[in-house]
Amino acid sequence: MIPNLFSKQRNGCMGQTGKDRISLILILLIMSVLLLRGIYDPTVSGFADAERHLMDGAFILDFLREMPISNIYDFTTHYYARYPAISIGYHPPFFPCIEAMFNAVFGINIWSSRLAILLFALIGVSAWFKLTQRIFDTHTAFWASLLLITTPYLVQWEWYTMAEIPVLSMAMLTAYLFYRFLENGKSAYLYTTAITFSLTVWTKQTAVFIVLWFILYLIVRRQFTSFIKRKETWIAGIIAVFLLTPLAIITFWLGDQNIDQSIAYTKHSRLSWENLRLYFFVLVNSHLTWPFMILCGTGFGWAIWKRDNRCMYFILSIMSVYLFFTFLNAKTDRYPIFWIPAFCLFAALPIVYLQKYKICYLIHVIVLVAIVIYQISYIYKKPLFYIRGYDEAVHYILRENKTSTIFFDGRHKNYFIYLMRVLDEKKSMYVLRGDKLLTSSSITPGHWLKIHAHSHDDIKRIFDKYGISYIVVEKEDWTGIEIHKELRSYLNSGPFRLIKEIPIETNRWQPQTLKIYQYLHAKSMTEDCLKLRLPSVGKTLNVSIQRD
């Protein structure tokens, strides 16, 4: 007979033994080794969002060091004018705040930011281990956690300083605390749940799906009515509203792209077959390896056959993720990662049902070991994406450029800008982006596109009024927009001298060459204000230029 979900006789609820601690420590050690692969390689890069997160961490650290309480807006806009790669407003700031703490201790660099992600992972996986341990037992928790930390799709996001592991970790912590509240009714767990839920949303807004998950679970447990009647529920709700109201204001103020990605009209019906099946294909093709899927299907079917009500918490998490992210307008395989832990639990679940059958139990353990080894080997076969050569360009500009402005045009502008902040100790440069001054768009070059220059004369006027002496461009235009092609034509035929070519080595994009030009007719800056269009947040900044 399967015990009730809140039975006090579960193995996992009888206190933590030395074996439990060793199991968790082993999980965390294996996870750390996998997540920190290539941590000291400063060229590991490949995702624009990763470089924005890196820049956000640097910005928050600089903000905390200067503490411009009386002129927060001016400090932020002037900082963005110098380093137009920060994304606070589009991305929430909780993860960058933790990043900033590590940057403060270890310096502003990629590896210290990756250590911040490791901290999130250590907390999240510990919470996941304890959650599955309480509901089932230590053996199940061990294997569900081991499968989770060796899932190749998840591991890769630590390598590139993305927010996926932080938000997933915070979601697992929130789920654990909410379960503890339902288990023992202590208000402290509910209040802590409200706080951690708020911080999870401050890590990434898509975490609001957790509300749907918890409501569905309460309804299935027939506890929703009693839950909303409790005074503690309303206090917790007030805490969450208080903590999330600033983020809501920021999102609606600076959230044109976020809102468009979430609830805007889409030309494809949300009830279309293409939309309804999308994330099932993502699950099979991206999230889980094929042997994992087979085992997961076995565990899920077995749990349904046994009517194991302990699995309801995890089944509803999968349902909530599917419903929420299927509804969202924006589609990417990164969004629904919240359901991966539940699938890990189902893959490990036969451990529970086979304990009385030693031979079958042993076979299942062997299969689990084989899958873990397979996933780890898959992780190490997967190459780390890298970009090499941009640091050389930044060093050259800082050494040769005598003005405070540099013009850059290319796909990897965020990486160039981040390196400029890291290597420019005086923080003296303004990096002027071609996709802010020649054109502007949101996220991708053709989305909400506005063209601000149409000819060589327009480009020349921009260079003259901002006192630009050096121009750095990637040889091949990646936007497909005519004025960016015209820029490269003008640099090759106009009053410019090609002074340096740097081969860019990368295994994610097509090989590139970075070209540095000197403007032979360079003039002193005449413009006092820099106009920056920001379609993703629906704003245009007019920032006075600080002459150093």
XYZ file of C-alpha atoms in Angstrom:
548
model
C 0.000 0.000 0.000
C 1.354 3.426 -0.946
C 1.553 5.717 2.114
C -0.256 9.026 2.250
C 1.725 12.065 1.151
C 1.801 13.530 4.643
C 2.396 10.250 6.488
C 4.815 10.686 9.393
C 6.300 7.252 8.808
C 8.274 8.135 5.682
C 11.913 7.130 5.794
C 13.073 10.568 4.734
C 11.365 12.383 7.616
C 13.145 10.655 10.484
C 16.090 12.968 10.642
C 19.292 13.272 8.667
C 21.823 10.495 9.173
C 25.486 10.385 8.285
C 24.545 8.401 5.172
C 22.138 11.146 4.114
C 24.792 13.822 4.521
C 27.363 11.809 2.589
C 24.851 11.256 -0.227
C 24.127 14.977 -0.483
C 27.802 15.951 -0.279
C 28.648 13.484 -3.054
C 25.873 14.945 -5.230
C 27.144 18.493 -4.653
C 30.762 17.527 -5.385
C 29.881 15.834 -8.676
C 27.710 18.782 -9.640
C 30.478 21.277 -8.873
C 32.947 19.423 -11.078
C 30.507 19.361 -13.985
C 29.350 22.957 -13.655
C 32.827 24.411 -13.276
C 34.210 22.835 -16.424
C 36.471 25.337 -18.181
C 35.930 27.954 -15.490
C 39.338 29.585 -15.933
C 38.978 29.989 -19.682
C 38.108 33.698 -20.191
C 37.165 33.116 -23.818
C 34.196 30.830 -23.053
C 31.221 32.631 -24.555
C 28.454 32.095 -27.042
C 25.183 33.629 -25.873
C 24.306 37.320 -25.942
C 22.233 37.037 -22.759
C 25.264 35.633 -20.922
C 27.296 38.698 -21.793
C 24.438 40.953 -20.691
C 24.298 39.154 -17.337
C 28.055 39.615 -16.967
C 27.689 43.317 -17.692
C 24.753 43.618 -15.270
C 26.900 42.179 -12.478
C 29.669 44.676 -13.224
C 27.152 47.532 -13.273
C 25.643 46.617 -9.902
C 29.098 46.341 -8.336
C 30.072 49.775 -9.682
C 26.754 51.131 -8.440
C 27.297 49.732 -4.943
C 30.818 51.103 -4.836
C 29.686 54.617 -5.715
C 26.240 54.480 -4.048
C 24.720 57.350 -6.079
C 21.566 57.418 -3.968
C 20.711 60.993 -4.882
C 21.066 60.478 -8.645
C 20.309 56.829 -9.373
C 18.738 57.539 -12.763
C 21.583 59.754 -13.974
C 24.212 57.256 -12.826
C 22.427 54.422 -14.627
C 21.915 56.276 -17.894
C 25.500 57.563 -17.965
C 26.770 54.075 -17.230
C 24.685 52.654 -20.068
C 25.993 55.343 -22.401
C 29.538 54.109 -21.716
C 28.713 50.405 -21.691
C 25.505 49.841 -23.712
C 25.239 46.154 -22.837
C 23.555 46.234 -19.426
C 20.038 44.820 -19.476
C 18.606 45.780 -16.070
C 14.952 46.512 -16.819
C 14.677 43.732 -19.355
C 16.352 41.204 -17.036
C 15.596 41.315 -13.280
C 18.556 42.205 -11.032
C 18.627 39.512 -8.309
C 21.092 37.204 -10.070
C 23.385 40.128 -11.039
C 23.323 41.297 -7.400
C 24.759 37.946 -6.300
C 27.193 38.146 -9.221
C 28.314 41.562 -7.992
C 29.180 40.138 -4.574
C 31.460 37.542 -6.145
C 32.930 40.183 -8.485
C 33.681 42.332 -5.436
C 35.643 39.508 -3.784
C 37.351 37.925 -6.811
C 37.380 40.763 -9.316
C 35.188 41.490 -12.336
C 35.747 38.456 -14.527
C 33.810 35.565 -16.006
C 34.917 32.909 -13.529
C 33.798 34.860 -10.473
C 30.371 35.301 -12.073
C 30.217 31.572 -12.684
C 30.921 30.974 -8.996
C 27.747 32.939 -8.268
C 25.792 30.457 -10.398
C 27.407 27.593 -8.506
C 26.112 29.059 -5.240
C 22.562 29.048 -6.617
C 23.009 25.467 -7.792
C 24.292 24.278 -4.417
C 21.246 25.750 -2.683
C 18.748 24.555 -5.277
C 19.995 20.974 -5.537
C 20.183 20.708 -1.734
C 16.532 21.788 -1.573
C 15.593 19.314 -4.313
C 17.404 16.494 -2.484
C 15.602 17.270 0.767
C 12.220 17.586 -0.954
C 12.421 14.195 -2.658
C 13.917 12.686 0.495
C 10.980 13.834 2.608
C 8.378 12.614 0.147
C 10.100 9.322 -0.645
C 13.474 8.298 0.844
C 17.201 8.937 0.656
C 17.794 6.430 -2.157
C 15.197 8.072 -4.368
C 16.508 11.533 -3.493
C 20.064 10.475 -4.350
C 19.208 9.115 -7.786
C 16.722 11.869 -8.654
C 19.381 14.424 -7.744
C 22.174 12.606 -9.564
C 20.097 12.427 -12.734
C 19.295 16.127 -12.381
C 22.879 17.327 -11.980
C 24.096 15.208 -14.891
C 21.396 16.338 -17.314
C 23.506 17.767 -20.164
C 20.940 20.377 -21.134
C 21.061 21.952 -17.673
C 24.798 21.714 -17.081
C 25.666 23.784 -20.157
C 23.883 26.888 -18.862
C 26.401 27.333 -16.063
C 29.241 27.504 -18.559
C 27.865 30.682 -20.164
C 26.656 32.700 -17.165
C 22.998 32.353 -18.027
C 20.102 32.822 -15.577
C 18.577 29.376 -16.135
C 20.333 27.586 -13.274
C 19.774 30.431 -10.785
C 16.037 30.638 -11.495
C 15.596 26.852 -11.502
C 17.491 26.615 -8.206
C 15.341 29.299 -6.609
C 12.200 27.536 -7.873
C 13.304 24.254 -6.271
C 13.981 26.049 -2.992
C 10.524 27.658 -3.134
C 8.891 24.291 -3.852
C 10.668 22.710 -0.886
C 9.624 25.451 1.528
C 6.005 25.379 0.359
C 5.902 21.618 0.810
C 7.297 21.964 4.329
C 4.544 24.437 5.135
C 1.843 22.059 3.906
C 3.515 19.263 5.835
C 3.681 20.922 9.254
C 1.523 24.063 8.948
C 4.182 26.357 10.423
C 3.620 29.931 9.301
C 7.378 30.578 9.173
C 7.621 28.238 6.180
C 4.808 30.065 4.401
C 6.389 33.469 4.953
C 9.752 32.149 3.796
C 8.030 30.684 0.741
C 6.628 34.129 -0.087
C 10.097 35.661 0.169
C 11.887 32.991 -1.869
C 9.118 33.017 -4.486
C 9.545 36.774 -4.843
C 13.319 36.413 -5.189
C 12.761 33.692 -7.781
C 10.669 36.068 -9.873
C 13.319 38.753 -9.307
C 15.709 36.232 -10.884
C 13.518 35.673 -13.951
C 9.938 36.808 -14.450
C 8.805 33.513 -15.986
C 8.996 31.951 -12.502
C 5.517 33.335 -11.812
C 4.252 30.001 -13.153
C 4.894 28.688 -9.604
C 1.646 30.325 -8.472
C -0.295 28.160 -10.928
C 1.546 25.060 -9.689
C 0.768 25.714 -6.021
C -2.885 26.599 -6.676
C -3.430 23.418 -8.684
C -1.811 21.364 -5.952
C -3.987 22.901 -3.247
C -7.099 22.246 -5.330
C -6.162 18.623 -5.920
C -5.453 18.199 -2.183
C -8.810 19.842 -1.451
C -7.043 22.402 0.707
C -7.464 25.533 -1.392
C -10.499 26.893 0.486
C -8.980 26.355 3.912
C -5.686 27.779 2.675
C -7.133 31.092 1.513
C -9.079 31.442 4.764
C -5.916 31.425 6.863
C -4.600 34.724 8.197
C -1.031 33.573 7.445
C -1.925 33.179 3.767
C -2.946 36.809 3.498
C 0.159 37.966 5.336
C 2.326 35.893 2.982
C 0.429 37.330 0.029
C 1.055 40.867 1.256
C 4.764 40.060 1.634
C 4.918 38.761 -1.950
C 2.979 41.718 -3.342
C 5.192 44.167 -1.445
C 8.362 42.535 -2.736
C 7.148 42.112 -6.329
C 5.452 45.476 -6.847
C 8.739 47.257 -7.717
C 9.531 44.560 -10.294
C 6.028 44.853 -11.744
C 6.451 48.619 -12.054
C 9.852 48.209 -13.704
C 8.501 45.553 -16.079
C 5.558 47.663 -17.210
C 7.725 50.788 -17.407
C 10.634 49.163 -19.228
C 9.007 45.968 -20.414
C 7.846 46.467 -23.981
C 9.779 43.417 -25.161
C 8.916 41.357 -22.057
C 5.206 42.070 -22.483
C 5.384 41.336 -26.202
C 7.077 37.998 -25.505
C 4.510 37.076 -22.870
C 0.937 38.058 -23.612
C 0.992 39.919 -26.912
C -1.052 38.831 -29.881
C 0.476 35.987 -31.868
C -0.386 35.140 -35.451
C -0.483 31.447 -34.548
C -3.349 30.372 -32.310
C -2.289 29.189 -28.886
C -4.654 26.255 -29.470
C -3.004 25.299 -32.751
C -1.478 21.838 -32.983
C 1.950 23.360 -33.702
C 1.822 25.330 -30.464
C 0.336 22.555 -28.322
C 2.933 19.980 -29.318
C 5.968 22.279 -29.348
C 7.305 21.667 -25.859
C 6.828 17.907 -26.077
C 9.289 17.989 -28.970
C 11.571 20.247 -26.928
C 11.460 17.756 -24.066
C 12.451 14.844 -26.293
C 14.902 16.624 -28.574
C 16.624 18.984 -26.140
C 15.909 18.528 -22.450
C 16.381 14.808 -21.876
C 18.628 12.130 -23.331
C 16.911 9.140 -24.956
C 17.789 6.494 -22.303
C 16.619 8.951 -19.664
C 13.281 9.299 -21.478
C 12.744 5.549 -21.545
C 13.362 5.237 -17.814
C 11.242 8.290 -17.099
C 8.304 6.849 -19.014
C 8.643 3.601 -17.076
C 8.598 5.358 -13.705
C 5.707 7.625 -14.662
C 3.577 4.725 -15.914
C 4.361 2.709 -12.807
C 3.361 5.586 -10.509
C 0.048 5.983 -12.348
C -0.625 2.238 -12.153
C 0.042 2.221 -8.404
C -1.919 5.454 -7.934
C 0.972 6.828 -5.930
C -0.405 10.110 -4.604
C 3.067 11.160 -3.484
C 3.799 11.923 -7.135
C 1.021 14.501 -7.461
C 3.278 17.417 -6.456
C 5.613 16.574 -9.340
C 2.902 15.744 -11.886
C 1.300 19.129 -11.292
C 4.638 20.891 -11.693
C 4.917 19.349 -15.170
C 1.334 20.316 -16.009
C 1.842 23.883 -14.768
C 5.012 24.362 -16.775
C 3.370 23.027 -19.913
C 0.228 25.157 -19.572
C 2.063 28.359 -18.676
C 4.799 28.256 -21.293
C 2.508 26.970 -24.027
C 0.410 30.092 -23.428
C 3.381 32.474 -23.606
C 3.991 34.143 -26.939
C 7.786 33.729 -26.895
C 9.070 30.222 -27.505
C 12.488 28.901 -26.620
C 13.725 25.621 -25.220
C 15.184 27.454 -22.200
C 11.870 28.620 -20.771
C 10.241 25.344 -19.591
C 13.339 23.925 -17.839
C 11.370 23.962 -14.572
C 9.847 20.582 -15.380
C 13.180 18.754 -15.729
C 13.538 17.951 -11.970
C 10.127 16.246 -11.959
C 11.122 14.045 -14.875
C 14.309 13.157 -12.994
C 12.152 12.024 -10.087
C 10.071 9.751 -12.327
C 13.191 8.217 -13.832
C 14.420 7.338 -10.338
C 11.001 6.237 -9.056
C 11.302 2.474 -9.809
C 13.874 2.444 -6.972
C 10.902 2.842 -4.607
C 8.827 0.065 -6.119
C 11.621 -2.498 -6.550
C 13.036 -2.513 -3.027
C 11.427 -5.890 -2.242
C 12.832 -7.485 -5.400
C 16.607 -7.529 -4.961
C 17.553 -8.722 -8.449
C 15.251 -6.231 -10.175
C 16.403 -3.515 -7.791
C 20.040 -4.236 -8.651
C 19.287 -4.184 -12.369
C 17.592 -0.829 -12.034
C 20.571 0.599 -10.115
C 22.892 -0.649 -12.862
C 20.684 1.032 -15.462
C 20.750 4.289 -13.471
C 24.539 4.137 -13.177
C 24.815 3.520 -16.917
C 22.570 6.509 -17.684
C 24.556 8.771 -15.354
C 27.825 7.661 -16.986
C 26.281 8.177 -20.417
C 25.126 11.693 -19.502
C 28.491 12.658 -18.008
C 30.301 11.393 -21.107
C 27.830 13.379 -23.218
C 28.604 16.497 -21.184
C 32.332 16.161 -21.774
C 31.873 15.433 -25.466
C 29.924 18.658 -25.829
C 32.397 21.405 -26.770
C 32.617 24.643 -24.830
C 31.730 27.553 -27.084
C 34.477 30.142 -27.218
C 35.367 33.453 -28.879
C 39.036 34.465 -29.037
C 40.516 37.711 -30.243
C 38.284 40.431 -28.834
C 40.551 41.054 -25.866
C 43.382 41.870 -28.279
C 41.189 44.469 -29.981
C 40.215 46.054 -26.661
C 43.848 46.205 -25.500
C 44.823 47.884 -28.770
C 42.077 50.497 -28.557
C 42.881 51.357 -24.945
C 46.531 51.753 -25.843
C 46.179 53.734 -29.092
C 42.919 55.681 -28.886
C 43.393 59.139 -27.353
C 39.706 60.072 -27.374
C 36.931 58.879 -25.094
C 34.788 57.293 -27.838
C 35.066 54.110 -29.877
C 32.615 52.929 -32.534
C 31.819 49.214 -32.750
C 29.619 47.286 -35.145
C 29.186 43.528 -35.013
C 27.335 40.558 -33.593
C 29.455 40.276 -30.451
C 29.086 43.860 -29.269
C 28.082 42.806 -25.736
C 31.230 40.714 -25.342
C 33.380 43.601 -26.652
C 31.691 46.025 -24.249
C 32.125 43.708 -21.273
C 35.831 43.299 -22.028
C 36.119 47.079 -22.332
C 34.724 47.456 -18.815
C 37.006 44.721 -17.452
C 40.187 46.039 -19.071
C 39.549 49.800 -18.842
C 40.437 50.430 -15.207
C 39.740 54.165 -15.542
C 36.238 53.510 -16.973
C 36.897 56.301 -19.431
C 35.507 54.992 -22.732
C 32.158 55.403 -24.464
C 31.440 52.392 -26.669
C 29.141 53.614 -29.437
C 27.243 50.780 -31.096
C 26.350 50.738 -34.750
C 23.052 49.053 -33.886
C 22.131 52.015 -31.686
C 23.270 54.934 -33.886
C 22.863 53.597 -37.438
C 19.818 51.477 -36.649
C 17.956 50.260 -33.585
C 15.972 47.094 -33.017
C 14.835 44.798 -30.232
C 16.618 41.483 -29.525
C 17.098 40.558 -33.195
C 18.174 42.935 -36.016
C 14.838 42.919 -37.848
C 12.490 43.136 -34.850
C 10.986 46.611 -34.306
C 13.651 47.946 -36.668
C 14.259 51.679 -37.029
C 16.876 53.028 -39.435
C 18.638 56.248 -38.392
C 21.311 56.592 -41.085
C 20.929 56.100 -44.827
C 24.182 57.094 -46.501
C 27.916 57.619 -46.181
C 27.235 61.258 -45.334
C 25.030 60.238 -42.417
C 27.760 57.914 -41.121
C 30.347 60.690 -41.491
C 28.175 63.109 -39.499
C 27.910 60.585 -36.664
C 31.675 60.056 -36.601
C 32.365 63.793 -36.679
C 29.988 64.936 -33.967
C 31.085 62.212 -31.521
C 34.809 62.697 -32.160
C 35.371 59.125 -33.293
C 38.940 58.247 -34.258
C 38.819 54.457 -34.269
C 36.177 52.130 -35.646
C 36.043 48.406 -34.885
C 33.876 46.185 -37.079
C 33.428 42.523 -37.756
C 34.343 41.986 -41.409
C 31.064 40.285 -42.256
C 27.816 42.091 -41.495
C 25.418 39.840 -39.581
C 22.322 42.047 -39.596
C 21.417 41.907 -43.269
C 20.478 45.606 -43.038
C 21.751 47.775 -45.879
C 23.249 50.620 -43.827
C 25.508 48.214 -41.940
C 26.789 46.946 -45.293
C 27.221 50.558 -46.374
C 29.337 51.192 -43.267
C 31.805 48.494 -44.322
C 31.868 49.802 -47.885
C 32.543 53.331 -46.606
C 35.356 52.146 -44.335
C 37.052 50.470 -47.310
C 36.640 53.382 -49.741
C 36.485 56.521 -47.613
C 38.975 58.506 -45.493
C 39.955 55.551 -43.307
C 43.072 53.489 -42.828
C 42.905 49.825 -41.953
C 45.456 49.515 -39.177
C 44.793 46.081 -37.723
C 43.066 42.821 -38.571
C 42.454 40.252 -35.843
C 41.269 36.746 -36.724
C 38.426 35.749 -34.437
C 38.447 32.090 -33.437
C 35.074 30.663 -32.500
C 33.332 27.314 -32.675
C 29.774 28.646 -32.395
C 29.597 31.161 -35.227
C 31.187 31.419 -38.628
C 34.865 32.467 -38.419
C 35.208 36.227 -38.426
C 37.872 38.870 -38.768
C 37.840 41.925 -36.557
C 38.985 45.008 -38.441
C 40.183 48.213 -36.760
C 40.124 51.412 -38.825
C 41.492 54.854 -38.097
C 39.406 57.794 -39.269
C 41.858 60.079 -41.063
C 39.572 63.129 -40.837
C 38.780 62.703 -37.176
C 37.493 65.832 -35.456
C 37.036 66.929 -31.889
C 33.710 66.012 -30.373
C 31.045 68.632 -30.943
C 28.027 66.792 -29.546
C 27.160 67.202 -25.877
C 24.373 64.635 -25.823
C 24.234 60.995 -26.864
C 20.901 59.775 -28.199
C 20.291 56.054 -27.615
C 17.148 54.301 -28.800
C 16.127 51.285 -26.714
C 13.209 49.529 -28.427
C 13.292 46.535 -26.058
C 12.282 48.786 -23.151
C 10.387 51.331 -25.237
C 12.583 54.291 -24.327
C 14.996 56.759 -25.895
C 17.822 58.040 -23.717
C 19.374 61.458 -24.168
C 22.537 61.321 -22.094
C 24.931 64.213 -21.617
C 28.486 63.186 -22.492
C 30.961 63.539 -19.663
C 34.242 64.937 -20.979
C 37.113 63.306 -19.077
